Amino acid sequence: MFFNLMREILSLEFERLILVKDFADILGKANLDAELKAYGFRLIKYEDVENFRFIFESEIKKNPNEKVFVMVNKEIYVPYDIYNYFKVCELNYSVIFPRLNSYVLENAKKIEFDLLAIACDDLYHDLTSEAETKDFIENTIFEFPYIKTYIEQIDEKMISILRDDMDYSAWFKIAYLKAKRNIMSTKFGVKNSEIENRVSRKLNEFIMNQFGQLSGKSYFNGPVIISKVMDYLLMQKEKTAMIVMDGMSISDWMIIEKHIDVEADLNFMYAMVPTITSISRQCLLSGLLPIEHEKPFSLANEKKQFTSKAEEALSAHESVAFFRGFDFDIGYKDFFICTIINEIDDLVHSQLQGLSGHFDGIERMAKTKKLDTLIKRLINQGFEVFVTSDHGNKEALGIGKPKGTGVEVETKSQRMMILKDYASKESLKEMYHLREYPGYYLPKEYNYLICEDEEALAYQGDTIMSHGGISVEEVIVPFIRVKGDKSNE
């Protein structure tokens, strides 16, 4: 994969202090931060000479065993003594892919770096014309042999992670890899039930035993669980816009991202379990846990909850606004705003062609550029923009549709049941292969029964898209910070 190439070029195995001049932000575009951290490096962005001088003198020089990786993404002065203290590498596309055209790579909207690295292993002649390189990165790398190798390498990487003790952040790595795998395996029909089952079993163990600890994690560097999003955003003390894409999975974002002209920093967090809109989105907007909500299974008060939470942290002259959809008027006093966009969740619940049809629908939605237009409009009006989701989505096979059981909740989910005072709970669990969830953060007077990862409470044999369960795709969702508008560069 691409990281293996970077490991060789940057001498990661042999150097402790590395300074990389990466003016094309190749490492950022390839999302290698997690890989570098896993390799033991402390990552530092070199953006200010005086600030880095302080870190260098007070921290780096006093910690002789620390591994430090410094990223320089723009032309900026680096003092001579600092320059000589580090192993300095200049990273550009000519160094990494010498047989391809650098100009095309620099200006490509989105590159599948792992696939590109795999395909370049078989490249024995130059393709340095613009047309040849463009054809190579848009067509050749997506040929089946490369896709198959790519998926196999993802599987090997996930297996390697699963061998270790899994803390909450390890599941972010698995979720990211699995999202990439889902897109390619769905398109090319490469299945691996063994790896699917291993991921499912391990995540279920984690959710059943450790999910109740997540609300105590620090949100200083970003929310770990969805109920901490508002606290994190309000801590920014800047004009902020939160775009909530109802039901958006990490895979969905990866497809959408190719059709927006903004730089975006992708992070991850846990949705609330069960992953239904009424439960998880209330936590997102209110900053409260389900057990603290007056109506834990209803969205009737979501506007009030958002407004109340935001106004607690803002001054009287900073206005709060709540919208729905892509098109709305922003007031000149608006300081903290939220808009709920239901398009993806609508696609999920109307989908008749499973995950393949869902991804096609996401692609069509992204090509309308409505999200791109909204983000740019918010940036132009001075907002820090965040895009997030309340839960993901999952393809599942119907095993039967029970009727007349449980409490009626405002959800279209076919992946879970909420029961109260229901005498035949055990027979339902046995009949529909349901697992009982401990109900972390939830009202204790109910029982929460959740489907196996590949199953749904739908007509037997039907393939559906839904949410409510505890699969990686449903539980771990994207939390995106928009960094800038590329179309203005």
CSV table of C-alpha atoms in Angstrom, one decimal:
chain,number,residue,atom,x,y,z
A,1,MET,CA,0.0,0.0,0.0
A,2,PHE,CA,1.0,3.7,-0.3
A,3,PHE,CA,2.3,3.8,3.3
A,4,ASN,CA,4.8,1.1,2.6
A,5,LEU,CA,6.2,3.3,-0.2
A,6,MET,CA,6.3,6.3,2.2
A,7,ARG,CA,8.1,4.1,4.8
A,8,GLU,CA,10.8,3.4,2.3
A,9,ILE,CA,11.2,6.9,0.8
A,10,LEU,CA,11.2,8.7,4.2
A,11,SER,CA,13.3,6.0,6.0
A,12,LEU,CA,10.7,5.7,8.7
A,13,GLU,CA,12.3,2.5,10.1
A,14,PHE,CA,15.7,4.1,10.6
A,15,GLU,CA,15.1,7.8,11.5
A,16,ARG,CA,13.9,9.2,14.8
A,17,LEU,CA,13.6,12.9,13.8
A,18,ILE,CA,12.2,13.6,10.3
A,19,LEU,CA,11.3,16.9,8.7
A,20,VAL,CA,9.3,16.6,5.4
A,21,LYS,CA,8.9,19.4,3.0
A,22,ASP,CA,5.6,18.4,1.5
A,23,PHE,CA,4.3,21.4,-0.4
A,24,ALA,CA,1.7,19.4,-2.3
A,25,ASP,CA,0.3,18.0,1.0
A,26,ILE,CA,0.6,14.5,-0.3
A,27,LEU,CA,0.7,13.0,3.2
A,28,GLY,CA,-2.5,14.9,4.1
A,29,LYS,CA,-4.3,13.9,0.9
A,30,ALA,CA,-3.4,10.3,1.6
A,31,ASN,CA,-4.7,10.5,5.2
A,32,LEU,CA,-1.5,9.0,6.6
A,33,ASP,CA,-1.6,10.7,10.0
A,34,ALA,CA,-3.0,7.6,11.8
A,35,GLU,CA,-0.3,5.4,10.1
A,36,LEU,CA,2.5,7.7,11.2
A,37,LYS,CA,1.2,7.8,14.7
A,38,ALA,CA,0.9,4.1,14.8
A,39,TYR,CA,4.6,4.0,13.8
A,40,GLY,CA,5.3,5.9,17.0
A,41,PHE,CA,5.8,9.4,15.6
A,42,ARG,CA,4.6,12.6,17.2
A,43,LEU,CA,3.2,14.7,14.4
A,44,ILE,CA,3.9,18.4,14.3
A,45,LYS,CA,2.8,20.9,11.5
A,46,TYR,CA,5.5,23.6,11.0
A,47,GLU,CA,3.4,26.7,10.4
A,48,ASP,CA,5.0,29.4,12.6
A,49,VAL,CA,8.8,29.9,13.1
A,50,GLU,CA,8.6,31.2,16.6
A,51,ASN,CA,6.1,28.7,17.8
A,52,PHE,CA,8.1,25.8,16.5
A,53,ARG,CA,11.3,27.2,18.0
A,54,PHE,CA,9.6,27.0,21.4
A,55,ILE,CA,8.6,23.4,20.9
A,56,PHE,CA,12.0,22.5,19.6
A,57,GLU,CA,13.9,24.0,22.5
A,58,SER,CA,11.5,23.1,25.4
A,59,GLU,CA,10.3,19.6,24.2
A,60,ILE,CA,12.1,18.0,21.3
A,61,LYS,CA,15.7,18.6,22.4
A,62,LYS,CA,14.8,17.5,26.0
A,63,ASN,CA,13.2,14.2,24.9
A,64,PRO,CA,16.0,12.2,23.2
A,65,ASN,CA,13.9,9.1,22.7
A,66,GLU,CA,10.8,10.7,21.2
A,67,LYS,CA,10.2,10.1,17.5
A,68,VAL,CA,9.1,13.3,15.8
A,69,PHE,CA,7.7,13.9,12.4
A,70,VAL,CA,7.5,17.5,11.2
A,71,MET,CA,5.4,18.4,8.2
A,72,VAL,CA,6.2,21.6,6.3
A,73,ASN,CA,3.4,22.3,3.8
A,74,LYS,CA,4.4,25.7,2.5
A,75,GLU,CA,7.4,27.8,1.7
A,76,ILE,CA,8.5,29.1,5.1
A,77,TYR,CA,11.8,29.8,6.8
A,78,VAL,CA,13.4,26.9,8.7
A,79,PRO,CA,16.4,28.0,10.8
A,80,TYR,CA,19.7,26.4,10.0
A,81,ASP,CA,20.2,24.6,13.3
A,82,ILE,CA,16.7,23.1,13.2
A,83,TYR,CA,17.2,22.0,9.6
A,84,ASN,CA,20.4,20.2,10.5
A,85,TYR,CA,18.9,18.5,13.6
A,86,PHE,CA,16.4,16.5,11.5
A,87,LYS,CA,16.6,14.1,8.6
A,88,VAL,CA,15.2,16.4,5.9
A,89,CYS,CA,13.1,14.9,3.0
A,90,GLU,CA,11.6,16.7,0.1
A,91,LEU,CA,8.4,15.0,-1.0
A,92,ASN,CA,6.8,15.5,-4.3
A,93,TYR,CA,5.0,13.5,-7.0
A,94,SER,CA,8.2,13.2,-9.1
A,95,VAL,CA,10.0,11.4,-6.3
A,96,ILE,CA,7.1,9.1,-5.5
A,97,PHE,CA,5.8,8.3,-9.0
A,98,PRO,CA,8.7,9.1,-11.4
A,99,ARG,CA,7.0,7.4,-14.4
A,100,LEU,CA,3.9,9.6,-14.1
A,101,ASN,CA,3.1,13.2,-14.9
A,102,SER,CA,3.5,15.4,-11.8
A,103,TYR,CA,1.3,18.2,-13.0
A,104,VAL,CA,-1.7,15.8,-13.5
A,105,LEU,CA,-1.1,14.2,-10.0
A,106,GLU,CA,-0.9,17.6,-8.3
A,107,ASN,CA,-4.2,18.8,-9.9
A,108,ALA,CA,-6.1,15.5,-9.6
A,109,LYS,CA,-9.2,16.1,-7.4
A,110,LYS,CA,-9.0,12.8,-5.5
A,111,ILE,CA,-6.3,10.1,-5.9
A,112,GLU,CA,-6.7,6.5,-4.6
A,113,PHE,CA,-3.1,6.4,-3.4
A,114,ASP,CA,-3.1,2.8,-2.3
A,115,LEU,CA,-4.4,1.6,-5.7
A,116,LEU,CA,-1.9,3.9,-7.4
A,117,ALA,CA,1.0,2.4,-5.5
A,118,ILE,CA,-0.1,-1.1,-6.3
A,119,ALA,CA,-0.6,-0.4,-10.0
A,120,CYS,CA,2.8,1.4,-10.2
A,121,ASP,CA,4.5,-1.8,-9.1
A,122,ASP,CA,3.6,-3.2,-12.5
A,123,LEU,CA,4.6,-0.1,-14.4
A,124,TYR,CA,7.8,-0.6,-16.4
A,125,HIS,CA,7.6,2.3,-18.9
A,126,ASP,CA,7.0,6.0,-18.7
A,127,LEU,CA,3.5,7.5,-18.9
A,128,THR,CA,4.7,11.1,-18.4
A,129,SER,CA,2.4,12.7,-20.9
A,130,GLU,CA,-0.7,14.3,-19.3
A,131,ALA,CA,-3.1,12.1,-21.3
A,132,GLU,CA,-1.3,8.9,-20.4
A,133,THR,CA,-1.2,9.7,-16.7
A,134,LYS,CA,-4.8,10.8,-16.6
A,135,ASP,CA,-5.9,7.6,-18.2
A,136,PHE,CA,-3.7,5.6,-15.8
A,137,ILE,CA,-5.2,7.2,-12.6
A,138,GLU,CA,-8.8,7.3,-13.8
A,139,ASN,CA,-8.9,3.8,-15.5
A,140,THR,CA,-5.9,1.5,-15.3
A,141,ILE,CA,-5.6,1.5,-11.5
A,142,PHE,CA,-9.2,0.3,-11.3
A,143,GLU,CA,-8.7,-2.9,-13.3
A,144,PHE,CA,-9.7,-6.0,-11.4
A,145,PRO,CA,-6.3,-7.5,-10.6
A,146,TYR,CA,-5.3,-4.2,-8.8
A,147,ILE,CA,-8.6,-4.0,-7.0
A,148,LYS,CA,-8.2,-7.6,-5.8
A,149,THR,CA,-4.7,-6.9,-4.5
A,150,TYR,CA,-5.9,-3.7,-2.9
A,151,ILE,CA,-8.8,-5.5,-1.0
A,152,GLU,CA,-6.5,-8.3,0.1
A,153,GLN,CA,-4.1,-5.8,1.5
A,154,ILE,CA,-6.9,-4.0,3.4
A,155,ASP,CA,-8.0,-7.4,4.8
A,156,GLU,CA,-4.4,-8.1,6.0
A,157,LYS,CA,-4.2,-4.7,7.6
A,158,MET,CA,-7.5,-5.2,9.4
A,159,ILE,CA,-6.5,-8.6,10.6
A,160,SER,CA,-3.3,-7.1,12.0
A,161,ILE,CA,-5.2,-4.4,13.9
A,162,LEU,CA,-7.7,-7.0,15.2
A,163,ARG,CA,-4.9,-9.0,16.7
A,164,ASP,CA,-4.0,-6.2,19.2
A,165,ASP,CA,-6.0,-5.1,22.2
A,166,MET,CA,-8.7,-3.0,20.7
A,167,ASP,CA,-9.3,0.4,22.3
A,168,TYR,CA,-11.9,2.9,21.0
A,169,SER,CA,-9.5,4.6,18.6
A,170,ALA,CA,-8.5,1.3,17.0
A,171,TRP,CA,-12.0,0.9,15.8
A,172,PHE,CA,-11.7,4.2,13.9
A,173,LYS,CA,-8.9,2.7,11.9
A,174,ILE,CA,-11.0,-0.4,11.2
A,175,ALA,CA,-14.0,1.7,10.2
A,176,TYR,CA,-11.9,3.8,7.7
A,177,LEU,CA,-10.4,0.7,6.1
A,178,LYS,CA,-13.7,-1.1,6.0
A,179,ALA,CA,-15.4,1.9,4.4
A,180,LYS,CA,-12.8,1.8,1.6
A,181,ARG,CA,-13.2,-1.9,1.3
A,182,ASN,CA,-17.0,-1.7,1.1
A,183,ILE,CA,-16.9,0.7,-1.9
A,184,MET,CA,-14.5,-1.5,-3.9
A,185,SER,CA,-15.9,-4.9,-2.9
A,186,THR,CA,-19.4,-3.8,-3.7
A,187,LYS,CA,-18.4,-2.5,-7.1
A,188,PHE,CA,-16.3,-5.5,-8.1
A,189,GLY,CA,-18.0,-8.3,-6.2
A,190,VAL,CA,-15.0,-9.3,-4.0
A,191,LYS,CA,-16.5,-10.8,-0.8
A,192,ASN,CA,-14.7,-12.1,2.3
A,193,SER,CA,-17.2,-13.4,4.8
A,194,GLU,CA,-14.3,-14.5,7.2
A,195,ILE,CA,-13.0,-11.0,7.7
A,196,GLU,CA,-16.6,-9.6,7.9
A,197,ASN,CA,-17.3,-12.1,10.7
A,198,ARG,CA,-14.1,-11.3,12.6
A,199,VAL,CA,-14.7,-7.6,12.6
A,200,SER,CA,-18.4,-8.1,13.6
A,201,ARG,CA,-17.5,-10.4,16.5
A,202,LYS,CA,-14.8,-8.1,17.9
A,203,LEU,CA,-16.9,-4.9,17.6
A,204,ASN,CA,-19.8,-6.6,19.3
A,205,GLU,CA,-17.5,-7.5,22.2
A,206,PHE,CA,-16.3,-3.9,22.4
A,207,ILE,CA,-19.8,-2.4,22.3
A,208,MET,CA,-21.3,-4.8,24.8
A,209,ASN,CA,-18.4,-4.3,27.3
A,210,GLN,CA,-16.9,-0.9,26.8
A,211,PHE,CA,-19.3,1.4,25.0
A,212,GLY,CA,-20.5,2.7,28.4
A,213,GLN,CA,-17.0,4.2,29.0
A,214,LEU,CA,-16.9,6.5,25.9
A,215,SER,CA,-18.8,9.5,27.4
A,216,GLY,CA,-15.9,10.0,29.8
A,217,LYS,CA,-13.3,10.4,27.0
A,218,SER,CA,-11.8,13.9,26.4
A,219,TYR,CA,-13.3,15.9,23.5
A,220,PHE,CA,-10.5,18.5,23.4
A,221,ASN,CA,-9.1,17.2,20.1
A,222,GLY,CA,-12.5,16.2,18.8
A,223,PRO,CA,-15.6,14.3,20.0
A,224,VAL,CA,-15.2,10.5,20.6
A,225,ILE,CA,-19.0,10.0,21.0
A,226,ILE,CA,-21.8,11.9,19.4
A,227,SER,CA,-23.1,13.5,22.6
A,228,LYS,CA,-19.9,15.6,22.9
A,229,VAL,CA,-20.1,17.2,19.5
A,230,MET,CA,-21.9,20.4,20.7
A,231,ASP,CA,-19.4,20.8,23.5
A,232,TYR,CA,-16.5,20.6,21.1
A,233,LEU,CA,-18.0,23.0,18.5
A,234,LEU,CA,-19.0,25.6,21.1
A,235,MET,CA,-15.5,25.4,22.5
A,236,GLN,CA,-14.2,26.9,19.2
A,237,LYS,CA,-15.6,30.4,20.0
A,238,GLU,CA,-15.9,31.1,16.2
A,239,LYS,CA,-18.8,31.4,13.8
A,240,THR,CA,-19.7,27.8,13.3
A,241,ALA,CA,-22.0,25.9,10.9
A,242,MET,CA,-22.8,22.2,11.5
A,243,ILE,CA,-24.3,20.3,8.6
A,244,VAL,CA,-25.9,17.1,9.7
A,245,MET,CA,-26.2,14.5,6.9
A,246,ASP,CA,-28.8,12.2,8.4
A,247,GLY,CA,-27.7,8.5,7.9
A,248,MET,CA,-24.3,9.3,6.3
A,249,SER,CA,-21.8,6.5,6.6
A,250,ILE,CA,-18.0,6.8,6.1
A,251,SER,CA,-18.3,5.2,2.7
A,252,ASP,CA,-21.0,7.7,1.7
A,253,TRP,CA,-18.7,10.6,2.6
A,254,MET,CA,-15.8,9.0,0.6
A,255,ILE,CA,-18.1,9.1,-2.5
A,256,ILE,CA,-19.4,12.6,-1.8
A,257,GLU,CA,-15.9,14.0,-1.1
A,258,LYS,CA,-14.9,13.4,-4.7
A,259,HIS,CA,-17.5,15.9,-5.9
A,260,ILE,CA,-16.8,18.8,-3.6
A,261,ASP,CA,-14.1,21.4,-4.1
A,262,VAL,CA,-13.1,21.8,-0.4
A,263,GLU,CA,-10.2,20.6,1.7
A,264,ALA,CA,-11.7,18.5,4.5
A,265,ASP,CA,-10.2,16.8,7.5
A,266,LEU,CA,-11.9,13.5,8.1
A,267,ASN,CA,-12.2,12.2,11.7
A,268,PHE,CA,-14.5,9.7,13.4
A,269,MET,CA,-16.8,9.3,16.4
A,270,TYR,CA,-19.3,6.8,17.8
A,271,ALA,CA,-23.0,7.3,17.2
A,272,MET,CA,-25.4,6.4,20.0
A,273,VAL,CA,-26.5,2.8,20.2
A,274,PRO,CA,-29.1,1.8,19.1
A,275,THR,CA,-28.2,3.7,15.9
A,276,ILE,CA,-31.6,5.1,15.2
A,277,THR,CA,-32.2,8.8,14.3
A,278,SER,CA,-34.5,9.6,17.3
A,279,ILE,CA,-31.9,8.4,19.8
A,280,SER,CA,-28.6,9.4,18.2
A,281,ARG,CA,-29.6,12.7,16.7
A,282,GLN,CA,-31.1,14.0,19.9
A,283,CYS,CA,-27.7,13.3,21.6
A,284,LEU,CA,-25.9,15.1,18.8
A,285,LEU,CA,-28.1,18.3,19.0
A,286,SER,CA,-28.7,18.5,22.7
A,287,GLY,CA,-25.3,17.4,24.1
A,288,LEU,CA,-27.2,15.1,26.4
A,289,LEU,CA,-27.4,11.3,26.8
A,290,PRO,CA,-30.7,9.5,26.0
A,291,ILE,CA,-31.5,8.9,29.6
A,292,GLU,CA,-31.5,12.7,30.1
A,293,HIS,CA,-34.0,13.3,27.4
A,294,GLU,CA,-37.7,13.9,28.2
A,295,LYS,CA,-38.7,11.9,25.1
A,296,PRO,CA,-35.8,9.6,24.2
A,297,PHE,CA,-37.5,8.1,21.2
A,298,SER,CA,-38.9,11.3,19.6
A,299,LEU,CA,-37.4,14.1,17.5
A,300,ALA,CA,-40.2,16.5,18.3
A,301,ASN,CA,-38.0,18.8,20.4
A,302,GLU,CA,-34.7,18.7,18.4
A,303,LYS,CA,-34.8,22.4,17.3
A,304,LYS,CA,-35.4,23.5,20.9
A,305,GLN,CA,-32.7,21.1,22.2
A,306,PHE,CA,-30.1,22.5,19.8
A,307,THR,CA,-31.0,26.1,20.4
A,308,SER,CA,-31.0,25.7,24.2
A,309,LYS,CA,-27.6,24.0,24.2
A,310,ALA,CA,-26.0,26.6,21.9
A,311,GLU,CA,-27.5,29.6,23.7
A,312,GLU,CA,-26.1,28.4,27.0
A,313,ALA,CA,-22.5,28.9,25.7
A,314,LEU,CA,-23.0,32.0,23.6
A,315,SER,CA,-23.4,35.7,24.5
A,316,ALA,CA,-26.7,37.6,24.0
A,317,HIS,CA,-25.6,39.2,20.7
A,318,GLU,CA,-24.6,35.8,19.1
A,319,SER,CA,-27.6,34.4,17.4
A,320,VAL,CA,-28.4,30.7,17.0
A,321,ALA,CA,-30.3,29.3,13.9
A,322,PHE,CA,-31.7,25.9,13.0
A,323,PHE,CA,-32.5,24.9,9.4
A,324,ARG,CA,-33.5,22.0,7.3
A,325,GLY,CA,-32.1,21.2,3.8
A,326,PHE,CA,-29.5,22.9,1.6
A,327,ASP,CA,-31.3,26.2,0.9
A,328,PHE,CA,-31.9,28.7,3.7
A,329,ASP,CA,-31.3,32.4,4.4
A,330,ILE,CA,-28.5,33.1,6.8
A,331,GLY,CA,-29.0,36.2,9.0
A,332,TYR,CA,-26.1,38.7,9.5
A,333,LYS,CA,-26.2,38.1,13.3
A,334,ASP,CA,-26.2,34.3,13.0
A,335,PHE,CA,-23.2,32.9,14.8
A,336,PHE,CA,-23.9,29.2,15.4
A,337,ILE,CA,-26.1,27.4,12.9
A,338,CYS,CA,-27.2,23.9,12.2
A,339,THR,CA,-29.0,22.4,9.2
A,340,ILE,CA,-30.4,18.9,9.0
A,341,ILE,CA,-30.3,17.3,5.5
A,342,ASN,CA,-32.3,14.1,5.1
A,343,GLU,CA,-31.4,13.1,1.6
A,344,ILE,CA,-29.1,10.2,2.4
A,345,ASP,CA,-31.5,8.7,5.0
A,346,ASP,CA,-34.3,9.0,2.4
A,347,LEU,CA,-32.1,7.1,-0.1
A,348,VAL,CA,-31.4,4.4,2.5
A,349,HIS,CA,-35.0,3.7,3.3
A,350,SER,CA,-36.2,3.8,-0.3
A,351,GLN,CA,-33.4,1.6,-1.7
A,352,LEU,CA,-34.4,-1.6,-3.4
A,353,GLN,CA,-31.0,-2.6,-4.9
A,354,GLY,CA,-28.9,-3.0,-1.7
A,355,LEU,CA,-25.5,-1.4,-1.1
A,356,SER,CA,-24.7,-1.2,-4.8
A,357,GLY,CA,-27.9,0.8,-5.6
A,358,HIS,CA,-27.3,3.0,-2.5
A,359,PHE,CA,-23.8,3.9,-3.6
A,360,ASP,CA,-25.2,4.8,-7.1
A,361,GLY,CA,-27.7,7.0,-5.4
A,362,ILE,CA,-25.0,8.7,-3.3
A,363,GLU,CA,-23.0,9.4,-6.4
A,364,ARG,CA,-26.0,11.0,-8.2
A,365,MET,CA,-26.7,13.1,-5.1
A,366,ALA,CA,-23.1,14.3,-4.9
A,367,LYS,CA,-23.0,15.2,-8.6
A,368,THR,CA,-25.8,17.8,-8.0
A,369,LYS,CA,-23.1,19.8,-6.1
A,370,LYS,CA,-25.7,21.0,-3.6
A,371,LEU,CA,-23.6,20.2,-0.6
A,372,ASP,CA,-20.5,21.7,-2.3
A,373,THR,CA,-22.5,24.9,-3.0
A,374,LEU,CA,-23.8,25.1,0.6
A,375,ILE,CA,-20.3,24.6,2.1
A,376,LYS,CA,-18.8,27.3,-0.1
A,377,ARG,CA,-21.6,29.7,0.8
A,378,LEU,CA,-21.0,29.2,4.5
A,379,ILE,CA,-17.2,29.6,4.1
A,380,ASN,CA,-17.8,32.8,2.2
A,381,GLN,CA,-19.9,34.1,5.0
A,382,GLY,CA,-17.2,33.5,7.5
A,383,PHE,CA,-18.3,30.2,9.1
A,384,GLU,CA,-16.1,27.4,10.3
A,385,VAL,CA,-17.9,24.5,8.7
A,386,PHE,CA,-18.3,21.0,10.1
A,387,VAL,CA,-20.1,18.1,8.3
A,388,THR,CA,-21.3,15.1,10.3
A,389,SER,CA,-23.8,12.4,10.7
A,390,ASP,CA,-26.1,11.0,13.3
A,391,HIS,CA,-25.6,7.3,12.3
A,392,GLY,CA,-24.5,5.2,9.4
A,393,ASN,CA,-26.3,2.6,7.3
A,394,LYS,CA,-26.0,-1.1,6.6
A,395,GLU,CA,-27.1,-3.6,3.9
A,396,ALA,CA,-28.9,-6.6,5.5
A,397,LEU,CA,-31.0,-9.6,4.6
A,398,GLY,CA,-34.6,-9.9,5.9
A,399,ILE,CA,-35.2,-12.9,8.1
A,400,GLY,CA,-38.9,-12.1,9.0
A,401,LYS,CA,-41.0,-9.2,10.1
A,402,PRO,CA,-42.5,-9.4,13.6
A,403,LYS,CA,-45.7,-7.4,14.3
A,404,GLY,CA,-47.4,-6.1,17.3
A,405,THR,CA,-44.4,-6.2,19.6
A,406,GLY,CA,-42.3,-3.6,21.4
A,407,VAL,CA,-42.9,0.1,21.9
A,408,GLU,CA,-43.7,2.3,18.9
A,409,VAL,CA,-40.8,4.6,18.3
A,410,GLU,CA,-40.4,7.2,15.6
A,411,THR,CA,-38.0,5.2,13.4
A,412,LYS,CA,-37.9,3.3,10.2
A,413,SER,CA,-35.2,1.0,11.5
A,414,GLN,CA,-35.5,-2.7,10.8
A,415,ARG,CA,-32.4,-3.6,12.7
A,416,MET,CA,-33.6,-3.4,16.3
A,417,MET,CA,-36.5,-3.6,18.7
A,418,ILE,CA,-37.3,-1.7,21.9
A,419,LEU,CA,-39.5,-3.7,24.3
A,420,LYS,CA,-41.3,-2.7,27.5
A,421,ASP,CA,-43.0,-5.3,29.7
A,422,TYR,CA,-43.1,-7.9,26.9
A,423,ALA,CA,-43.4,-11.4,28.3
A,424,SER,CA,-42.0,-13.3,25.3
A,425,LYS,CA,-38.7,-11.5,25.0
A,426,GLU,CA,-36.7,-14.7,25.1
A,427,SER,CA,-38.7,-16.3,22.3
A,428,LEU,CA,-38.2,-13.2,20.1
A,429,LYS,CA,-34.5,-13.3,20.7
A,430,GLU,CA,-34.3,-16.9,19.7
A,431,MET,CA,-36.7,-16.7,16.7
A,432,TYR,CA,-35.0,-13.6,15.1
A,433,HIS,CA,-31.4,-14.2,16.3
A,434,LEU,CA,-31.5,-11.0,18.4
A,435,ARG,CA,-28.8,-9.8,20.8
A,436,GLU,CA,-29.8,-8.0,24.0
A,437,TYR,CA,-27.9,-4.7,24.3
A,438,PRO,CA,-27.1,-3.6,27.9
A,439,GLY,CA,-28.7,-0.2,27.3
A,440,TYR,CA,-25.7,2.1,28.1
A,441,TYR,CA,-27.0,5.7,28.5
A,442,LEU,CA,-30.6,4.6,27.8
A,443,PRO,CA,-33.8,4.4,29.9
A,444,LYS,CA,-33.6,1.2,32.0
A,445,GLU,CA,-37.3,0.4,31.9
A,446,TYR,CA,-36.9,-0.8,28.3
A,447,ASN,CA,-35.2,-3.8,26.7
A,448,TYR,CA,-33.1,-3.3,23.5
A,449,LEU,CA,-32.8,-6.1,21.1
A,450,ILE,CA,-30.5,-5.8,18.1
A,451,CYS,CA,-30.1,-7.9,14.9
A,452,GLU,CA,-27.1,-9.8,13.9
A,453,ASP,CA,-24.9,-7.7,11.6
A,454,GLU,CA,-26.1,-9.1,8.3
A,455,GLU,CA,-29.8,-9.5,9.2
A,456,ALA,CA,-32.9,-7.3,9.4
A,457,LEU,CA,-36.4,-7.5,10.6
A,458,ALA,CA,-37.8,-7.4,7.1
A,459,TYR,CA,-39.6,-9.7,4.8
A,460,GLN,CA,-37.7,-13.0,4.5
A,461,GLY,CA,-35.2,-12.9,1.7
A,462,ASP,CA,-35.4,-9.2,1.0
A,463,THR,CA,-32.1,-7.2,0.8
A,464,ILE,CA,-32.6,-3.9,2.5
A,465,MET,CA,-30.7,-0.8,3.6
A,466,SER,CA,-31.3,0.3,7.2
A,467,HIS,CA,-29.7,1.2,10.5
A,468,GLY,CA,-30.2,0.7,14.2
A,469,GLY,CA,-27.7,-2.1,14.7
A,470,ILE,CA,-24.1,-2.2,16.0
A,471,SER,CA,-22.1,-2.8,12.9
A,472,VAL,CA,-19.0,-0.7,12.1
A,473,GLU,CA,-20.9,0.9,9.3
A,474,GLU,CA,-23.7,2.1,11.6
A,475,VAL,CA,-21.9,2.9,14.8
A,476,ILE,CA,-18.7,4.8,13.6
A,477,VAL,CA,-19.6,7.9,11.7
A,478,PRO,CA,-17.6,10.7,10.0
A,479,PHE,CA,-16.9,14.0,11.7
A,480,ILE,CA,-15.5,16.4,9.1
A,481,ARG,CA,-13.9,19.7,9.6
A,482,VAL,CA,-13.8,21.8,6.3
A,483,LYS,CA,-10.4,23.4,6.0
A,484,GLY,CA,-10.9,25.6,2.9
A,485,ASP,CA,-12.3,26.2,-0.6
A,486,LYS,CA,-10.0,24.7,-3.2
A,487,SER,CA,-11.8,26.5,-6.1
A,488,ASN,CA,-10.4,29.8,-4.8
A,489,GLU,CA,-6.8,28.7,-4.9
